[in-house]
Coordinates of C-alpha atoms and ligand atoms in Angstrom, one line a residue:
M1 CA -27.1 -7.1 -16.2
V2 CA -29.5 -5.8 -18.9
E3 CA -29.9 -8.0 -22.0
I4 CA -29.0 -6.0 -25.1
K5 CA -32.1 -7.3 -26.9
D6 CA -34.4 -6.1 -24.2
I7 CA -33.3 -2.5 -24.8
S8 CA -32.9 -2.6 -28.6
V9 CA -35.5 -0.8 -30.7
N10 CA -35.7 -0.1 -34.5
R11 CA -37.3 2.8 -36.5
K12 CA -40.4 0.7 -37.3
M13 CA -41.4 0.4 -33.6
S14 CA -44.0 2.6 -32.1
L15 CA -43.4 5.2 -29.4
R16 CA -45.7 3.3 -27.2
T17 CA -43.6 0.2 -27.4
A18 CA -40.4 2.2 -26.8
L19 CA -41.9 3.9 -23.8
S20 CA -43.0 0.7 -22.2
M21 CA -39.6 -0.8 -22.8
L22 CA -38.0 2.2 -21.2
D23 CA -40.4 1.7 -18.3
R24 CA -39.2 -1.8 -17.8
T25 CA -35.5 -1.1 -17.7
A26 CA -33.9 0.8 -14.9
L27 CA -31.3 2.1 -17.4
G28 CA -33.3 5.1 -18.8
L29 CA -31.8 4.3 -22.2
L30 CA -32.7 2.3 -25.4
L31 CA -30.5 1.4 -28.3
L32 CA -31.7 2.2 -31.8
V33 CA -30.4 -0.4 -34.2
D34 CA -30.9 -1.1 -37.9
E35 CA -32.0 -4.4 -39.6
D36 CA -28.5 -5.9 -39.3
G37 CA -28.4 -5.1 -35.6
K38 CA -25.9 -2.3 -36.1
F39 CA -26.1 0.4 -33.5
E40 CA -27.3 3.8 -34.7
R41 CA -28.0 6.0 -31.6
T42 CA -29.3 6.0 -28.1
V43 CA -32.9 6.9 -27.3
T44 CA -34.0 8.4 -24.0
D45 CA -37.3 9.5 -22.5
G46 CA -36.5 13.0 -23.7
D47 CA -36.1 11.9 -27.3
I48 CA -39.6 10.4 -27.2
R49 CA -41.1 13.4 -25.5
R50 CA -39.7 15.6 -28.3
L51 CA -41.3 13.3 -30.9
L52 CA -44.6 13.6 -29.2
L53 CA -44.3 17.4 -28.9
S54 CA -43.5 17.6 -32.6
G55 CA -46.9 15.9 -33.4
V56 CA -46.0 12.2 -33.7
Q57 CA -48.8 10.1 -32.2
I58 CA -48.1 7.6 -29.4
D59 CA -48.8 4.8 -31.9
G60 CA -46.7 6.4 -34.5
V61 CA -43.2 5.0 -35.2
L62 CA -39.7 6.1 -34.2
D63 CA -38.8 6.7 -37.9
L64 CA -38.6 10.5 -37.4
L65 CA -35.9 10.3 -34.8
P66 CA -33.1 12.4 -36.1
S67 CA -29.8 10.7 -36.9
I68 CA -27.2 11.7 -34.4
Q69 CA -23.8 10.4 -33.5
S70 CA -24.1 8.8 -30.0
L71 CA -21.0 8.2 -28.0
V72 CA -19.7 4.6 -28.0
V73 CA -16.5 2.9 -27.1
S74 CA -14.8 -0.1 -28.6
D75 CA -14.4 -3.4 -26.8
G76 CA -10.8 -2.9 -25.8
T77 CA -11.4 0.5 -24.1
S78 CA -10.0 0.6 -20.6
R79 CA -12.1 1.4 -17.5
R80 CA -10.1 4.6 -17.0
E81 CA -10.7 5.8 -20.6
A82 CA -14.4 5.0 -20.4
L83 CA -14.8 6.8 -17.1
N84 CA -12.9 9.8 -18.4
L85 CA -15.3 10.0 -21.3
M86 CA -18.3 9.7 -19.1
N87 CA -17.0 12.5 -16.9
E88 CA -16.2 14.7 -19.8
K89 CA -19.6 14.2 -21.5
V90 CA -21.5 14.1 -18.2
I91 CA -23.2 10.7 -19.0
N92 CA -23.7 7.6 -16.9
H93 CA -23.8 4.9 -19.6
L94 CA -21.7 4.0 -22.6
P95 CA -22.5 1.4 -25.2
V96 CA -19.6 -0.9 -26.1
I97 CA -19.6 -2.0 -29.8
N98 CA -17.8 -4.8 -31.6
E99 CA -16.2 -4.7 -35.1
L100 CA -19.6 -5.2 -36.7
G101 CA -20.9 -2.0 -35.0
Q102 CA -23.2 -4.0 -32.7
V103 CA -23.6 -3.2 -29.0
V104 CA -22.1 -6.0 -26.9
R105 CA -22.8 -4.4 -23.5
I106 CA -23.5 -1.2 -21.7
L107 CA -20.9 0.3 -19.3
D108 CA -22.6 1.7 -16.3
R109 CA -20.8 4.4 -14.3
K110 CA -21.9 2.8 -11.0
E111 CA -20.2 -0.4 -12.0
I112 CA -16.9 1.0 -13.4
D113 CA -16.4 4.0 -11.1
G114 CA -14.4 2.0 -8.5
Q115 CA -10.7 2.7 -8.0
I116 CA -9.0 -0.2 -6.1
L117 CA -6.3 1.3 -4.0
L118 CA -3.1 -0.3 -2.7
S119 CA -3.7 -0.1 1.0
T120 CA -6.2 2.1 2.8
P121 CA -7.0 2.8 6.4
H122 CA -9.4 0.3 7.9
M123 CA -11.0 1.4 11.1
G124 CA -12.5 -0.9 13.7
Q125 CA -15.3 -0.4 16.2
N126 CA -13.4 1.1 19.1
E127 CA -11.3 4.0 17.8
K128 CA -14.1 6.6 18.1
E129 CA -14.8 5.7 21.7
F130 CA -11.2 6.3 22.7
V131 CA -11.1 9.6 20.7
E132 CA -14.4 10.7 22.2
E133 CA -13.0 9.9 25.6
A134 CA -10.1 12.3 24.9
F135 CA -12.6 15.0 23.9
R136 CA -14.8 14.5 26.9
T137 CA -11.9 14.9 29.2
N138 CA -10.2 17.6 27.1
W139 CA -7.0 15.5 26.8
I140 CA -6.4 16.9 23.3
A141 CA -2.9 18.2 23.7
P142 CA 0.2 16.0 23.5
L143 CA 0.3 13.1 25.9
G144 CA -2.4 11.9 28.2
P145 CA -4.0 8.6 29.2
N146 CA -4.4 7.3 25.7
V147 CA -0.7 7.7 25.0
D148 CA 0.3 5.9 28.2
A149 CA -2.2 3.1 27.5
F150 CA -1.3 2.8 23.8
E151 CA 2.4 2.4 24.8
K152 CA 1.6 -0.2 27.3
E153 CA -0.9 -2.1 25.1
L154 CA 1.4 -2.2 22.2
A155 CA 4.3 -3.4 24.4
D156 CA 2.1 -6.2 25.6
V157 CA 1.0 -7.2 22.1
V158 CA 4.6 -7.6 20.9
D159 CA 5.9 -8.7 24.3
I160 CA 8.5 -6.1 25.0
K161 CA 9.1 -4.1 28.1
F162 CA 9.0 -0.5 27.0
A163 CA 7.5 1.6 24.2
A164 CA 7.4 5.3 23.4
A165 CA 4.6 6.7 21.1
L166 CA 5.9 9.1 18.6
S167 CA 4.7 11.3 15.7
S168 CA 6.0 8.9 13.0
G169 CA 8.1 5.9 12.2
T170 CA 10.7 8.2 10.7
A171 CA 10.9 10.1 14.0
A172 CA 11.4 6.8 15.8
I173 CA 14.3 5.8 13.6
H174 CA 15.8 9.3 14.0
L175 CA 15.6 9.0 17.8
A176 CA 16.9 5.5 17.7
L177 CA 20.1 6.8 16.0
R178 CA 20.4 9.6 18.6
L179 CA 20.0 7.1 21.4
L180 CA 22.8 5.0 20.0
D181 CA 24.9 8.1 19.8
V182 CA 25.2 8.2 16.0
G183 CA 26.7 11.5 14.9
Q184 CA 28.8 13.4 12.4
G185 CA 31.0 11.1 10.4
D186 CA 29.8 7.8 11.9
L187 CA 28.9 4.9 9.7
V188 CA 25.5 3.2 9.8
F189 CA 24.7 0.1 7.8
C190 CA 21.2 -0.1 6.4
S191 CA 19.1 -2.5 4.2
T192 CA 19.1 -1.1 0.7
L193 CA 15.8 -2.6 -0.4
T194 CA 13.5 -0.3 1.6
F195 CA 11.6 3.0 1.7
A196 CA 13.8 6.2 2.0
A197 CA 12.5 6.8 5.5
S198 CA 14.7 4.0 6.8
A199 CA 17.9 5.8 5.6
N200 CA 17.1 9.5 5.7
P201 CA 17.6 9.9 9.5
I202 CA 21.2 8.7 9.0
I203 CA 21.7 11.8 7.0
Y204 CA 19.8 13.9 9.6
Q205 CA 22.5 12.9 12.0
G206 CA 25.3 13.8 9.7
A207 CA 26.3 10.1 9.5
E208 CA 27.2 8.1 6.5
P209 CA 24.9 5.2 5.3
V210 CA 26.4 2.0 3.9
F211 CA 23.8 0.0 2.1
I212 CA 23.4 -3.8 2.4
D213 CA 21.9 -6.1 -0.2
S214 CA 19.0 -8.5 0.3
D215 CA 19.0 -12.3 -0.1
L216 CA 16.5 -14.2 -2.2
E217 CA 15.1 -16.2 0.6
S218 CA 13.4 -13.4 2.5
W219 CA 14.1 -10.3 0.4
N220 CA 15.6 -8.8 3.6
M221 CA 19.2 -8.1 4.6
S222 CA 21.7 -10.6 3.3
A223 CA 24.0 -12.0 6.0
I224 CA 26.6 -12.5 3.3
A225 CA 26.5 -8.9 2.2
L226 CA 26.4 -7.8 5.9
E227 CA 29.5 -9.8 6.7
K228 CA 31.3 -8.3 3.7
A229 CA 30.5 -4.8 4.9
F230 CA 31.8 -5.6 8.4
V231 CA 35.1 -7.0 7.0
W232 CA 35.5 -3.8 4.9
A233 CA 34.6 -1.6 7.9
E234 CA 37.0 -3.4 10.2
S235 CA 39.8 -3.1 7.6
I236 CA 39.5 0.6 7.5
G237 CA 39.1 0.8 11.3
R238 CA 35.6 2.3 11.1
L239 CA 33.0 0.0 12.5
P240 CA 29.4 1.2 12.2
K241 CA 27.6 2.7 15.2
A242 CA 24.4 0.8 14.3
V243 CA 22.8 -1.5 11.7
I244 CA 19.3 -0.7 10.5
V245 CA 17.6 -4.0 9.5
V246 CA 14.4 -3.5 7.6
N247 CA 11.5 -6.1 7.6
L248 CA 9.9 -5.7 4.2
Y249 CA 6.3 -6.0 3.2
G250 CA 5.3 -7.6 6.5
Q251 CA 8.2 -10.1 6.7
S252 CA 10.9 -10.4 9.3
A253 CA 14.6 -10.6 8.3
D254 CA 16.6 -13.6 9.4
M255 CA 17.3 -12.0 12.8
D256 CA 19.3 -14.8 14.5
T257 CA 21.8 -14.9 11.7
L258 CA 22.1 -11.1 11.5
L259 CA 22.3 -10.7 15.2
A260 CA 25.1 -13.2 15.4
I261 CA 27.1 -11.2 13.0
C262 CA 26.4 -7.8 14.7
N263 CA 27.1 -9.3 18.1
K264 CA 30.5 -10.5 16.9
Y265 CA 31.4 -6.9 16.1
S266 CA 29.4 -5.5 19.1
V267 CA 27.2 -3.3 17.0
P268 CA 23.6 -2.8 17.9
I269 CA 20.7 -3.4 15.6
I270 CA 17.8 -0.9 15.0
E271 CA 14.9 -3.0 13.7
D272 CA 12.8 -1.1 11.2
A273 CA 9.6 -3.0 11.7
A274 CA 7.4 -0.2 10.2
E275 CA 6.0 -2.7 7.7
S276 CA 6.0 -5.8 9.9
L277 CA 3.9 -5.1 13.0
G278 CA 2.0 -8.3 13.7
A279 CA 4.6 -10.5 11.9
K280 CA 6.7 -13.1 13.7
Y281 CA 10.2 -14.5 13.5
K282 CA 10.5 -18.0 15.0
G283 CA 7.2 -17.4 16.9
K284 CA 8.3 -14.0 18.4
A285 CA 7.0 -10.6 17.4
S286 CA 8.9 -8.9 14.6
G287 CA 10.5 -5.6 15.8
T288 CA 11.6 -7.0 19.2
F289 CA 15.0 -8.5 18.2
G290 CA 17.2 -5.4 17.9
K291 CA 18.4 -3.2 20.7
I292 CA 15.7 -0.8 19.5
G293 CA 12.7 -1.6 17.3
I294 CA 10.4 0.9 15.5
Y295 CA 6.9 0.7 14.2
S296 CA 4.9 3.0 11.9
F297 CA 1.2 3.9 12.0
N298 CA 1.2 5.8 8.7
G299 CA -2.1 5.7 6.8
N300 CA -1.0 2.8 4.5
K301 CA 0.4 0.5 7.2
I302 CA -1.4 -2.5 8.6
I303 CA -2.9 -0.4 11.4
T304 CA -2.8 3.4 11.4
T305 CA -3.2 6.4 13.7
S306 CA -3.4 8.5 10.5
G307 CA 0.2 9.2 11.2
G308 CA 2.5 8.0 14.0
G309 CA 5.2 5.7 15.2
M310 CA 6.5 3.7 18.2
L311 CA 10.0 3.1 19.5
V312 CA 10.3 -0.1 21.5
S313 CA 13.1 -1.7 23.6
N314 CA 13.7 -3.8 26.6
D315 CA 16.1 -1.1 27.9
R316 CA 14.1 1.2 30.2
A317 CA 16.8 4.0 30.1
L318 CA 16.7 4.1 26.3
V319 CA 12.9 4.4 26.1
E320 CA 12.8 7.1 28.8
K321 CA 15.5 9.0 27.0
A322 CA 13.5 8.7 23.8
R323 CA 10.5 10.3 25.5
F324 CA 12.7 13.0 26.9
L325 CA 14.3 13.9 23.5
A326 CA 10.9 13.7 21.8
T327 CA 9.5 16.4 24.1
Q328 CA 12.1 19.1 23.4
A329 CA 14.6 17.7 25.9
R330 CA 13.5 19.8 28.7
D331 CA 15.7 19.4 31.8
P332 CA 13.9 18.9 35.1
A333 CA 14.1 22.5 36.2
P334 CA 11.4 25.1 37.2
H335 CA 12.4 27.3 34.3
Y336 CA 12.9 26.2 30.6
Q337 CA 16.4 24.7 30.6
H338 CA 17.9 22.6 27.9
S339 CA 21.3 20.9 27.8
Q340 CA 20.6 18.6 24.9
L341 CA 19.1 19.1 21.4
G342 CA 15.5 17.9 21.5
Y343 CA 12.6 17.3 19.1
N344 CA 8.8 17.7 19.0
Y345 CA 8.2 14.0 18.2
R346 CA 5.5 12.9 20.6
M347 CA 2.2 11.4 19.6
S348 CA -0.9 13.3 20.6
N349 CA -3.5 11.8 22.9
I350 CA -6.1 11.9 20.2
L351 CA -4.1 9.9 17.7
A352 CA -3.1 7.4 20.5
G353 CA -6.8 6.9 20.9
I354 CA -7.1 5.8 17.3
G355 CA -4.1 3.6 17.9
R356 CA -5.7 1.8 20.9
G357 CA -8.7 1.0 18.8
Q358 CA -6.6 -0.2 15.9
L359 CA -4.5 -2.4 18.1
K360 CA -7.6 -4.4 19.1
V361 CA -8.1 -5.4 15.4
L362 CA -4.4 -6.0 14.6
Q363 CA -4.7 -9.8 14.5
D364 CA -7.8 -9.6 12.3
R365 CA -5.9 -7.3 9.9
V366 CA -3.0 -9.7 9.8
E367 CA -5.3 -12.6 9.0
S368 CA -7.1 -10.6 6.3
R369 CA -3.9 -9.6 4.6
R370 CA -2.6 -13.2 4.7
A371 CA -5.9 -14.4 3.2
I372 CA -5.6 -11.8 0.4
F373 CA -2.1 -13.0 -0.4
N374 CA -3.3 -16.6 -0.5
A375 CA -6.3 -15.7 -2.7
Y376 CA -3.9 -14.1 -5.2
K377 CA -1.7 -17.2 -5.1
E378 CA -4.6 -19.5 -5.7
G379 CA -6.3 -17.4 -8.3
L380 CA -3.1 -17.1 -10.3
A381 CA -1.6 -20.5 -9.5
D382 CA -1.4 -21.5 -13.2
I383 CA 0.5 -18.4 -14.3
K384 CA 4.1 -19.5 -14.7
S385 CA 5.7 -16.1 -14.9
I386 CA 4.7 -15.1 -11.3
E387 CA 7.0 -15.8 -8.4
W388 CA 5.5 -14.8 -5.1
M389 CA 7.5 -13.2 -2.3
P390 CA 9.0 -16.2 -0.5
E391 CA 8.1 -16.9 3.1
P392 CA 10.9 -18.9 4.8
S393 CA 9.9 -21.5 7.4
W394 CA 10.9 -19.3 10.3
S395 CA 8.7 -16.5 9.1
Y396 CA 5.1 -15.6 9.8
S397 CA 4.6 -12.8 7.4
T398 CA 1.6 -10.4 7.6
H399 CA 1.9 -9.9 3.8
W400 CA 1.2 -6.3 4.5
L401 CA 1.5 -5.9 0.8
S402 CA 1.2 -8.9 -1.6
A403 CA 4.4 -8.8 -3.5
L404 CA 5.6 -10.8 -6.5
T405 CA 8.3 -10.8 -9.2
L406 CA 7.9 -11.7 -12.8
D407 CA 10.2 -14.3 -14.3
P408 CA 11.7 -12.8 -17.4
S409 CA 12.3 -16.2 -19.0
Q410 CA 8.5 -16.8 -18.8
T411 CA 7.2 -13.4 -19.9
K412 CA 8.3 -10.4 -21.9
I413 CA 6.1 -8.0 -20.0
T414 CA 7.8 -6.0 -17.3
G415 CA 6.5 -5.1 -13.8
M416 CA 6.2 -1.5 -14.8
E417 CA 4.0 -2.4 -17.7
V418 CA 1.8 -4.5 -15.4
V419 CA 1.5 -1.5 -13.1
Q420 CA 0.4 0.7 -16.0
R421 CA -2.1 -1.8 -17.4
L422 CA -3.7 -2.2 -14.0
A423 CA -3.8 1.6 -13.6
S424 CA -5.8 1.9 -16.8
E425 CA -8.3 -0.5 -15.2
M426 CA -8.3 1.7 -12.1
I427 CA -6.3 -0.7 -10.0
E428 CA -3.4 0.7 -8.0
A429 CA -0.4 -1.6 -8.0
R430 CA 3.1 -0.3 -7.3
P431 CA 6.7 -1.2 -8.2
L432 CA 8.7 -2.5 -5.3
W433 CA 10.9 -0.1 -3.3
K434 CA 13.7 1.2 -5.4
P435 CA 16.9 0.2 -3.6
M436 CA 18.6 3.1 -1.8
H437 CA 22.0 2.5 -3.5
L438 CA 20.2 3.3 -6.8
Q439 CA 18.7 6.6 -5.5
P440 CA 20.3 9.8 -6.7
L441 CA 20.3 11.0 -3.1
F442 CA 22.4 8.2 -1.9
S443 CA 24.5 7.4 -5.0
Q444 CA 27.8 8.5 -3.4
Y445 CA 27.6 5.9 -0.6
K446 CA 29.1 2.5 -0.3
Y447 CA 27.0 -0.6 -1.2
F448 CA 27.7 -4.3 -0.5
S449 CA 25.9 -6.8 -2.7
H450 CA 25.0 -10.4 -1.8
D451 CA 26.6 -11.8 -4.9
L452 CA 28.4 -10.5 -7.9
K453 CA 25.0 -9.5 -9.2
S454 CA 23.0 -7.4 -6.8
I455 CA 19.9 -9.3 -5.6
S456 CA 17.9 -6.1 -4.7
D457 CA 18.4 -4.8 -8.2
Q458 CA 16.9 -7.9 -9.6
I459 CA 13.9 -7.9 -7.2
F460 CA 13.3 -4.3 -7.9
E461 CA 13.4 -4.6 -11.7
M462 CA 10.9 -7.5 -11.8
G463 CA 8.8 -6.9 -8.8
I464 CA 5.4 -5.3 -8.1
C465 CA 3.0 -5.2 -5.1
L466 CA -0.7 -5.6 -5.5
P467 CA -3.7 -4.0 -3.8
S468 CA -3.7 -5.6 -0.3
G469 CA -6.0 -3.5 1.9
S470 CA -7.7 -5.6 4.6
N471 CA -11.0 -3.8 3.7
M472 CA -10.8 -4.8 0.0
S473 CA -14.1 -6.6 -1.0
A474 CA -14.0 -10.1 -2.4
S475 CA -15.4 -8.8 -5.7
N476 CA -12.6 -6.2 -6.0
L477 CA -10.0 -8.9 -5.2
N478 CA -11.5 -11.0 -8.0
R479 CA -11.4 -8.0 -10.3
V480 CA -7.6 -7.6 -9.7
I481 CA -7.1 -11.4 -10.3
E482 CA -9.1 -11.3 -13.5
E483 CA -7.2 -8.3 -14.8
L484 CA -3.9 -9.9 -14.0
R485 CA -5.0 -13.0 -15.8
K486 CA -5.8 -11.0 -18.9
I487 CA -2.4 -9.2 -18.7
L488 CA -0.2 -12.3 -17.9
I489 CA -1.8 -15.2 -19.8
Ligands
PLP1 C1 6.5 3.6 6.4 C2 7.9 3.3 6.6 C3 8.7 4.1 7.4 C4 8.3 5.4 7.9 O1 7.3 5.5 8.7 P1 6.4 6.8 8.8 O2 5.5 6.6 10.0 O3 5.7 7.0 7.6 O4 7.4 7.9 9.1 C5 10.0 3.6 7.7 N1 10.5 2.5 7.2 C6 9.8 1.7 6.4 C7 10.4 0.5 5.8 C8 8.5 2.1 6.0 O5 7.7 1.3 5.2

């Protein structure tokens, strides 16, 4: 940090003094101030060169510097505004002035030009090796040894018998519905508080989603709402073909309770563990409780293949059928013969190579994300309006995204306002998922709430998630905490 007094000059000072001051600071910039310390303009090497060329001697004074309006910003200016101004004027420094017109500090582009993103890819040491191996052996095209190994290695990590590597988590959900024979006119229950990719495949299959509320304990599917939906479905003689249970923000749903209900009605669960790879429920890997589980390796997830997904199950026949359907459902015949509708949903051998490398650092990534969540909790412990996403005793959450809600009895500020204020400081926070039953696309479908008042609506209205990337630096983490303190205190 430069001291303002070390770079302040006045019109009575000599060119020589100014030049030697410039020489001592790395900034390339002096501040011309009047007797009261009020800022007048900036002075650069070029300004002094021009004075010399116009005939002023090196021991002459700065008095002849023309009066110009230098660009300044006021103390409350956001990082985003300041950076926009620097970009527009092609400058790297901006003096910040107070009400008295005095410079209080200098904004340096290098220091402020840093966007903090929500969740970015975080590569380890081994990904390139696996990808290079694929190049060396020309296993570029779909399938190959990386795909087989990635499936096996992931299955081992989550302790399940079989896995099929696919092009996305969405493709995995779609195949799961196909495998459970979901078709035209069937009902599928689905958590409402989730990303649209959980529910869209229900529509791909011509089936009808029924959305289920969350509970406050885990933010995941409410057993009470699920039971209500089953009672209704039974009363109209249309039990669902499947229940899609979503594990939000790195946390498992209360699987034993949900399984007990589904088993009572003999309806299988598809566990959408796109966000919960690495999490545990009662000590066992999230994603392995349903008849079928799915994971995502999209770019923002806890580990990534740039894009990809996995379908897992302990049922060999299901996973083999998933692989078959994902490779265009080609019958075993010498010619191209098809008796079922297939898809091009397999993961390529290149991307599976990235996945193998990422899997090696999964536990590190989980620990980093949990540490980030704890740092937020500690750094903001005194802020009464924040309620952190709860973690029930049976849950080991990865805290894929650090999520919180604001207590409206403690603060007037809304989640959306916090997101906007952080954005102006170049920090990317997001509202929580907007529940599916509130989406225009799904507005005609049935919804069962936990209580008279919908829990997911409340969580959505007051919630946000914070930057949570496992590669976020400690100083960036502190920056987010500091900004949140300014906004919420
Ligand atoms: C990311 C995500 C998906 C979709 O995964 P993709 O690999 O992006 O297709 C599905 N469900 C949830 C809950 C997700 O967060």
